[in-house]
Structure formats: structure tokens, C-alpha cells
Short mmCIF file of C-alpha atoms in Angstrom, two decimals:
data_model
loop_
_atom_site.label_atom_id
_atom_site.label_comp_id
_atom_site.label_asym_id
_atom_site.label_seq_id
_atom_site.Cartn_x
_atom_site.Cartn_y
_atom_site.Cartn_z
CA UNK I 1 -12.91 -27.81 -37.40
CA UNK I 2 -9.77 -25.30 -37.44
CA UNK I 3 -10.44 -24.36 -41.01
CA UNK I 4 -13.61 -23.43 -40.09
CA UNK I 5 -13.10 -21.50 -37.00
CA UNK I 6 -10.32 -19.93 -38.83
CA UNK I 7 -12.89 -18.34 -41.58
CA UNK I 8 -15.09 -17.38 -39.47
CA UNK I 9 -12.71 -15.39 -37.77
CA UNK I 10 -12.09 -13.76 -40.69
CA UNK I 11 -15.57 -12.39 -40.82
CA UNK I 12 -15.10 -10.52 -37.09
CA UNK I 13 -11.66 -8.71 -37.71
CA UNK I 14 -10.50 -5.59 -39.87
CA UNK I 15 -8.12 -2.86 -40.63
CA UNK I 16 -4.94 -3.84 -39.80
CA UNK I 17 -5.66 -7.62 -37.82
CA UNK I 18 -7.60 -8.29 -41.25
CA UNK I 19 -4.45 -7.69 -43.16
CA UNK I 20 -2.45 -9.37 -41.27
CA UNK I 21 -4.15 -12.47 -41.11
CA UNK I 22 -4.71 -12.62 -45.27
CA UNK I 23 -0.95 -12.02 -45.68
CA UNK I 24 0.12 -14.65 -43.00
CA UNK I 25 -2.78 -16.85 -43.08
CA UNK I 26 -4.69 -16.92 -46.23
CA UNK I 27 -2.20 -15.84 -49.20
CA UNK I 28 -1.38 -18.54 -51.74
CA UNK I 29 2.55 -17.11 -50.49
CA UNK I 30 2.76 -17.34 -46.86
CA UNK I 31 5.47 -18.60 -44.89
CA UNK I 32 3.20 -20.91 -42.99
CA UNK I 33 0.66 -22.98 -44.85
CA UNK I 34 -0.98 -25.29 -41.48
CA UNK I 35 -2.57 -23.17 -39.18
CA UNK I 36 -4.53 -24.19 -36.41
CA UNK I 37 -7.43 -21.99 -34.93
CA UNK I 38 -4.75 -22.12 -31.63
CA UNK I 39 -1.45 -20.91 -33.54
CA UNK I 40 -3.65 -18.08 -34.85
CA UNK I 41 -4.96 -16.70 -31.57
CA UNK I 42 -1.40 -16.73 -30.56
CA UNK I 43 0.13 -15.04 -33.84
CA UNK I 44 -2.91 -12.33 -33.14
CA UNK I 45 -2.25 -12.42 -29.67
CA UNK I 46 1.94 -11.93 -29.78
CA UNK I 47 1.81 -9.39 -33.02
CA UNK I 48 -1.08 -6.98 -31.44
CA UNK I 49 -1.47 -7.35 -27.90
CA UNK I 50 1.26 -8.70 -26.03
CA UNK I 51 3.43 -6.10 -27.18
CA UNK I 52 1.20 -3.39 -27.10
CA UNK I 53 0.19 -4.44 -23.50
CA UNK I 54 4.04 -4.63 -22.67
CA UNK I 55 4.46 -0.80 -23.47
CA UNK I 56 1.57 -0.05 -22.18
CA UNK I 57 2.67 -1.53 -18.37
CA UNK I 58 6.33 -0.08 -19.30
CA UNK I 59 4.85 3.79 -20.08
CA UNK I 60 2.17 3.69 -16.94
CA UNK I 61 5.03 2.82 -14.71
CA UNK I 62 6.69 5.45 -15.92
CA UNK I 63 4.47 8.14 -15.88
CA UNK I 64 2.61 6.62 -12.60
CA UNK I 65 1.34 9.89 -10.57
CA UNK I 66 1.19 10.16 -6.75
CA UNK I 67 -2.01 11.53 -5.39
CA UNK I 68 -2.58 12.63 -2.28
CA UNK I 69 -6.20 11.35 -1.63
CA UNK I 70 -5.64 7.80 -2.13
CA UNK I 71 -2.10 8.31 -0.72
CA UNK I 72 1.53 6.68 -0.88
CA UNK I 73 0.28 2.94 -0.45
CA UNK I 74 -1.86 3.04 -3.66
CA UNK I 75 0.80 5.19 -5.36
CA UNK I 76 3.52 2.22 -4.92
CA UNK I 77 1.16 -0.72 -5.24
CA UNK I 78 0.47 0.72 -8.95
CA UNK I 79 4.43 0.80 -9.66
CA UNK I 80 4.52 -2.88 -8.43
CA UNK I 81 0.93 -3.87 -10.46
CA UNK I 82 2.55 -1.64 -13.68
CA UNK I 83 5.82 -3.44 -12.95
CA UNK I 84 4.14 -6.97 -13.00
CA UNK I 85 2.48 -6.92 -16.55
CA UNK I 86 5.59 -5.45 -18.03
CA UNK I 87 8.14 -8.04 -20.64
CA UNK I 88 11.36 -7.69 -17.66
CA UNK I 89 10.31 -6.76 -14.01
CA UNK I 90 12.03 -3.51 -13.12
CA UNK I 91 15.14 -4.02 -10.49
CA UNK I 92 14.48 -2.77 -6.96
CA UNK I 93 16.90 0.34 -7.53
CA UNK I 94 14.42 1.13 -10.81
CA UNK I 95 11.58 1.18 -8.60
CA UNK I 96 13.14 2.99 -5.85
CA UNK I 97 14.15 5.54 -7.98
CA UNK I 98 10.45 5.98 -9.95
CA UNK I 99 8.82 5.58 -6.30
CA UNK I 100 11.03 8.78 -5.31
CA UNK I 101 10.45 10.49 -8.36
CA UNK I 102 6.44 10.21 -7.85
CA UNK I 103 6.40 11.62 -4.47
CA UNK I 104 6.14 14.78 -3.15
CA UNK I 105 9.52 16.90 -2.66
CA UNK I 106 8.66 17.27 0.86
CA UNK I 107 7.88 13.71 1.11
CA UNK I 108 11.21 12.74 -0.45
CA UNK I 109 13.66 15.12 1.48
CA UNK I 110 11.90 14.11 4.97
CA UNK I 111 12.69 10.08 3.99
CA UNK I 112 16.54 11.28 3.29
CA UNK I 113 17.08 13.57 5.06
CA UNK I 114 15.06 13.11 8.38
CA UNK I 115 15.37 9.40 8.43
CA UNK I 116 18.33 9.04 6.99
CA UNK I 117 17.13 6.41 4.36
CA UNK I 118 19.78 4.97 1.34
CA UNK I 119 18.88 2.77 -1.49
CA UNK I 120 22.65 1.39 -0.73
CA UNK I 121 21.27 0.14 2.86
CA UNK I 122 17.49 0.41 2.68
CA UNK I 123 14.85 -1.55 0.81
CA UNK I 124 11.76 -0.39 -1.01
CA UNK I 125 9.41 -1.75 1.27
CA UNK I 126 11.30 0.22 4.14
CA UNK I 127 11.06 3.29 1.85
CA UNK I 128 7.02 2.64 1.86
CA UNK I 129 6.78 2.17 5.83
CA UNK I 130 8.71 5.73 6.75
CA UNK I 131 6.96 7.78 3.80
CA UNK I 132 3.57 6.01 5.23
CA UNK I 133 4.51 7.28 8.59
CA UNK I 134 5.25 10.78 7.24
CA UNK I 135 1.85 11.36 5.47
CA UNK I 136 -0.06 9.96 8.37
CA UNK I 137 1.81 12.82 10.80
CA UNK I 138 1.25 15.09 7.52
CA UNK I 139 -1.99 14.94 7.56
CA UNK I 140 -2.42 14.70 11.83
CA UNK I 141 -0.78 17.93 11.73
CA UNK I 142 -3.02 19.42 8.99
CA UNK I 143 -5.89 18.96 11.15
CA UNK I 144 -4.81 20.46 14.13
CA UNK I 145 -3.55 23.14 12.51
CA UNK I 146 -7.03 23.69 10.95
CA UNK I 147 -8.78 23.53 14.44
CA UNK I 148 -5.62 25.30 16.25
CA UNK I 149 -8.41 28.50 16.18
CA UNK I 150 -10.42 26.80 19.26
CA UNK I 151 -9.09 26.15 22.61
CA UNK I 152 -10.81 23.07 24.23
CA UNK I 153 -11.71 23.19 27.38
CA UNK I 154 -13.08 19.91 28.19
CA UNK I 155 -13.04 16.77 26.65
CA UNK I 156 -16.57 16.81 26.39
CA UNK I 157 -16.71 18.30 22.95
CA UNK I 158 -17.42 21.81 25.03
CA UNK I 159 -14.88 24.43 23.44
CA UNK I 160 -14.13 28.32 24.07
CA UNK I 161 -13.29 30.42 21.36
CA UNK I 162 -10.09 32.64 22.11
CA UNK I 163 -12.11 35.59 21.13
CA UNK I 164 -14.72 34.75 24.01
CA UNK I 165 -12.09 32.94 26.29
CA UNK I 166 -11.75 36.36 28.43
CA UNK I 167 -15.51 37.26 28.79
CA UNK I 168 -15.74 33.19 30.69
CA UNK I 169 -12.84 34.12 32.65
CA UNK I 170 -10.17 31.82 31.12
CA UNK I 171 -7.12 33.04 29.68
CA UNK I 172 -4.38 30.81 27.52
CA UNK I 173 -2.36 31.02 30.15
CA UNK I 174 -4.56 28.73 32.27
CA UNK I 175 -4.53 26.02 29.76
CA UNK I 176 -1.19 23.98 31.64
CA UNK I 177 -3.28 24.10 34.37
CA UNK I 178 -6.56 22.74 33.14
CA UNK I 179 -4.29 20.12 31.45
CA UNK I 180 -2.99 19.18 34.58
CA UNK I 181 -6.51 18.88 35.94
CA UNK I 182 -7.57 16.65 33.41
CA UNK I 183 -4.60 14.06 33.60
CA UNK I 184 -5.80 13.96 37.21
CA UNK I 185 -9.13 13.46 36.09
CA UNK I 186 -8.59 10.83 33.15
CA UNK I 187 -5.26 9.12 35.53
CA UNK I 188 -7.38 5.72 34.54
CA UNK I 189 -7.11 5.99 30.34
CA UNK I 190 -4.59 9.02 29.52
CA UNK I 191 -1.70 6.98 31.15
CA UNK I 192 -0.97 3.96 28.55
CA UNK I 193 -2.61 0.88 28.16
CA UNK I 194 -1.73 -1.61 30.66
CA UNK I 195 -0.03 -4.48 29.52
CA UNK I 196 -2.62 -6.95 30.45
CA UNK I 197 -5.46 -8.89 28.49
CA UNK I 198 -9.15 -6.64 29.40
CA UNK I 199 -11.75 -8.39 31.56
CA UNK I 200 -13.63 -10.63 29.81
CA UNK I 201 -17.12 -8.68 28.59
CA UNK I 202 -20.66 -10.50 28.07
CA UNK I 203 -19.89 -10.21 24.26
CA UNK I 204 -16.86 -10.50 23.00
CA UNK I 205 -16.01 -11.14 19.04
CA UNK I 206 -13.76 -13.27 16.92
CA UNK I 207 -12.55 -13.38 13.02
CA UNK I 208 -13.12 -17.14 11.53
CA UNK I 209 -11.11 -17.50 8.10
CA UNK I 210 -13.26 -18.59 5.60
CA UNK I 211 -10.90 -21.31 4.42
CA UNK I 212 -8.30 -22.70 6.94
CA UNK I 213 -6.85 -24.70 4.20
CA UNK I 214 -6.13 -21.95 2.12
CA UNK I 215 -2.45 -21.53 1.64
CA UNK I 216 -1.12 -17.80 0.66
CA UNK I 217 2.38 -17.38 -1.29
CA UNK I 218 4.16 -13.89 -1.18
CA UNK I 219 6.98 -12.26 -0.76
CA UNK I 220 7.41 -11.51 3.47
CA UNK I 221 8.10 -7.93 4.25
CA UNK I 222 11.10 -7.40 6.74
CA UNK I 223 11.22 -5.39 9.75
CA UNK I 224 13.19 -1.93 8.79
CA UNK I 225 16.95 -1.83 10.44
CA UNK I 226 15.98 1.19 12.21
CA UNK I 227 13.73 -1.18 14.27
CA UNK I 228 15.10 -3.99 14.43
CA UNK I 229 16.54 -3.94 18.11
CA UNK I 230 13.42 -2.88 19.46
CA UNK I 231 10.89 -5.70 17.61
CA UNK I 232 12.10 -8.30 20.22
CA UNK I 233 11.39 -6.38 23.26
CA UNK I 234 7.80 -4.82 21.85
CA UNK I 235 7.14 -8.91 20.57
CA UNK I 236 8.24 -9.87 24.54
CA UNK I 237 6.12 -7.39 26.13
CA UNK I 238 2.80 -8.77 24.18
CA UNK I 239 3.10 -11.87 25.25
CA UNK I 240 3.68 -11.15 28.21
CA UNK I 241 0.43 -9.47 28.61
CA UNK I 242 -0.84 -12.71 26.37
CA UNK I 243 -2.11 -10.12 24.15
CA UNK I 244 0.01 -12.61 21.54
CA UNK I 245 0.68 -16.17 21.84
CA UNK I 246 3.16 -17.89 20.16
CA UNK I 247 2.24 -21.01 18.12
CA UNK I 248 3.82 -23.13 15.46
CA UNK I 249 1.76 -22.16 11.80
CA UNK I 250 2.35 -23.11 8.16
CA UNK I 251 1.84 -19.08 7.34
CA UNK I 252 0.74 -15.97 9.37
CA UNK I 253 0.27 -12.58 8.21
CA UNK I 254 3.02 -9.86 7.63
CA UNK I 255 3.49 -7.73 10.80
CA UNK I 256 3.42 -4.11 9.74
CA UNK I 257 6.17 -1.90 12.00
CA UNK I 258 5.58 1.56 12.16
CA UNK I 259 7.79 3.91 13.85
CA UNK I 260 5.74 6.26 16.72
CA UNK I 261 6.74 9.97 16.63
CA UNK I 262 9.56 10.34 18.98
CA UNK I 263 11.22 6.79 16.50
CA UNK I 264 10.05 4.25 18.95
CA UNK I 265 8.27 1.25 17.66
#
């Protein structure tokens, strides 16, 4: 049966395979006179495609591009996917340094500079988390600056522009005032949530997993040093408002911290 499979994979190869397999398979001289259909597929497989495939993961992590619409996330999760399929997985410093590389100047001073991030004391993954924080407030800022030509008046979607603000009688300089009106206003949802579960509505919704048996294996993030002092109190204060509970599990899902604005978590 392998001598048969064997010629007819003869018949569905050329150029270069086709060569290859006459000189190593068929000739009268070859090194190897019993092949099996098996230990052909795997001389095929090692001599044109696994190495081919391994510079091919080797050169796309290399050359991997950051792009701003699908953003930093995608950006490292091809370094890691490029990084799995090549011969020797890339040390954290090598992908540290290629991650830095990809992004953005901006991106990169802010994470040195700004946060004061090291590859000597920080980790990849904490790396990911600030520059994930920085192109979220990137891109928050962009949009305000691209509506900063209307003043709003009311939350109500009803806005004045500046040119017209003086014909309706306001001014710019009545703006801290009409903010202080609204805080009065709003005192019931512009002052925090309130660390306590919500009344309990007529519908109310729940995720089922699909499998509860279903066991996941990978590699647990860990909270950025930065943070670490303040996880405890933030994990205290949920379950305190039972907004978590705390139960014994065989796995749970990674817990994502991201830094606020003014650094709090």
C-alpha cells in the first residue's frame, strides 16, 4: 500500500518537490532504499515547509507593523502568534525590544518616560497594559479636541456655537457656573457610583458558560508593581459592596488592571 501511495504521489508534485523526491526516493542510488508513504510526507514536510514556515514566523516578527486602527493589543498579540510558529521562541527582552520598536515614538517615550517603565523591572505584559492606557487617553483626547469648537450647554445633546453664544446671551465665562448648576442638578449620577449592589429590576441577565467542565491552560497575567498596593483595597471595597464574592474555583479569568488618569487603579 506505501509503494503505491508513494507513486501516486509522484504524479501530483513538480519542479523542485519532483526532484527531490526522484533523487531521494526513486534513484537506483539513494541513501535510503525503504520508504514509507509516512517517512515521505515528513522528508517533504521538514525539507520544504517546516523550514520555510520557520523563516517565515522569524521575518513577520520582525517586520510586524503597528497600526493604529486595530491598535496596540492586536499589534503585540501578532509578535506573540509570529513568535509561537517560529523554530526557538524569542526571550521576553527580544520581544520587548521588537514591541518598542513597532510602536509609535510618542507611544514609546510616554511608557519611559511618563511611567517610568524598565525592561530591568517591568514585564511585557505590563508594557501592554500602560501603552493600552495611553492610546485609549490618545484617542479620548482626539475627540474632544475635534468637538472642542462647540460649547455644550446642556446635557441634553442641545449645544451653542461660540460664534452664536453672545447673540443667546451666554458668554464662556458663564460656563463654571452652568457647570456648577448641573452637578447640582445630576448630584444623584455625576458623584461616583455607590458602592452597593443596584435594586433588583423585573429583568435582570446572566452569562451561562457553555461548558462548565471545560478546563483553560495559560499563562496568568500579573498585576503591574505600580498597582500592586492598591489591588487589595479596590478587591476589599467590591466585596464589600458584594459586587464580588469570593469563592474557591479550579480557574477564573485574568483580571485586567488599568491605571485611571490621575494613576489610581
Amino acid at each position: 500500500m506505501d509503494q503505491e501511495c508513494i507513486f501516486v504521489l509522484h504524479e501530483f508534485i513538480d519542479g523542485e518537490v519532483r526532484n527531490w523526491f526522484r533523487q531521494h526516493v526513486l534513484h537506483t542510488n539513494r541513501d535510503k532504499h525503504d520508504w514509507t508513504f509516512k517517512e515521505v510526507l515528513i522528508g517533504l514536510y521538514n525539507r520544504f515547509v517546516n523550514a520555510a514556515t520557520m523563516q517565515e514566523a522569524r521575518e513577520a516578527f520582525r517586520t510586524a507593523v503597528y497600526d493604529a486602527q486595530t491598535g496596540v493589543q492586536t499589534f503585540y498579540d501578532d509578535l506573540v502568534g509570529h513568535a509561537q510558529n517560529m523554530a526557538v521562541y524569542p526571550d521576553e527582552f527580544t520581544i520587548w525590544e521588537t514591541f518598542l520598536d513597532g510602536i509609535p515614538a510618542e507611544m514609546h517615550c510616554a511608557l519611559i518616560r511618563d511611567n517610568n517603565l524598565s525592561p530591568e523591572v517591568n514585564t511585557v505584559t505590563e508594557f501592554l497594559v500602560y501603552a493600552i492606557c495611553y492610546e485609549q487617553s490618545a484617542r479620548t483626547a482626539s475627540h474632544y479636541d475635534q468637538h472642542s469648537l462647540c460649547t455644550y450647554v446642556h446635557p441634553c445633546q442641545k449645544r451653542i456655537d461660540k460664534g452664536k453664544a453672545k447673540d443667546n446671551g451666554l458668554m464662556e465665562g458663564d460656563i463654571p457656573q452652568l457647570c456648577q448648576q448641573w452637578q447640582q442638578e445630576f448630584v444623584d449620577i455625576v458623584n461616583g457610583t455607590k458602592p452597593e449592589l443596584p435594586p433588583w429590576q423585573e429583568v435582570n441577565y446572566e452569562i451561562n458558560l457553555i461548558d462548565k467542565t471545560k478546563q483553560y491552560k495559560y499563562h496568568l497575567p500579573r498585576c503591574p508593581r505600580a498597582l500592586q498596593e492598591q489591588l487589595p483595597d479596590k478587591t476589599n471595597c467590591y466585596i464589600n459592596a458584594k459586587w464580588w464574592e469570593p469563592r474557591l474555583a479550579m480557574q477564573a479569568a485574568p483580571l485586567l488592571c488599568i491605571p485611571k488618569k490621575d494613576g489610581t487603579l
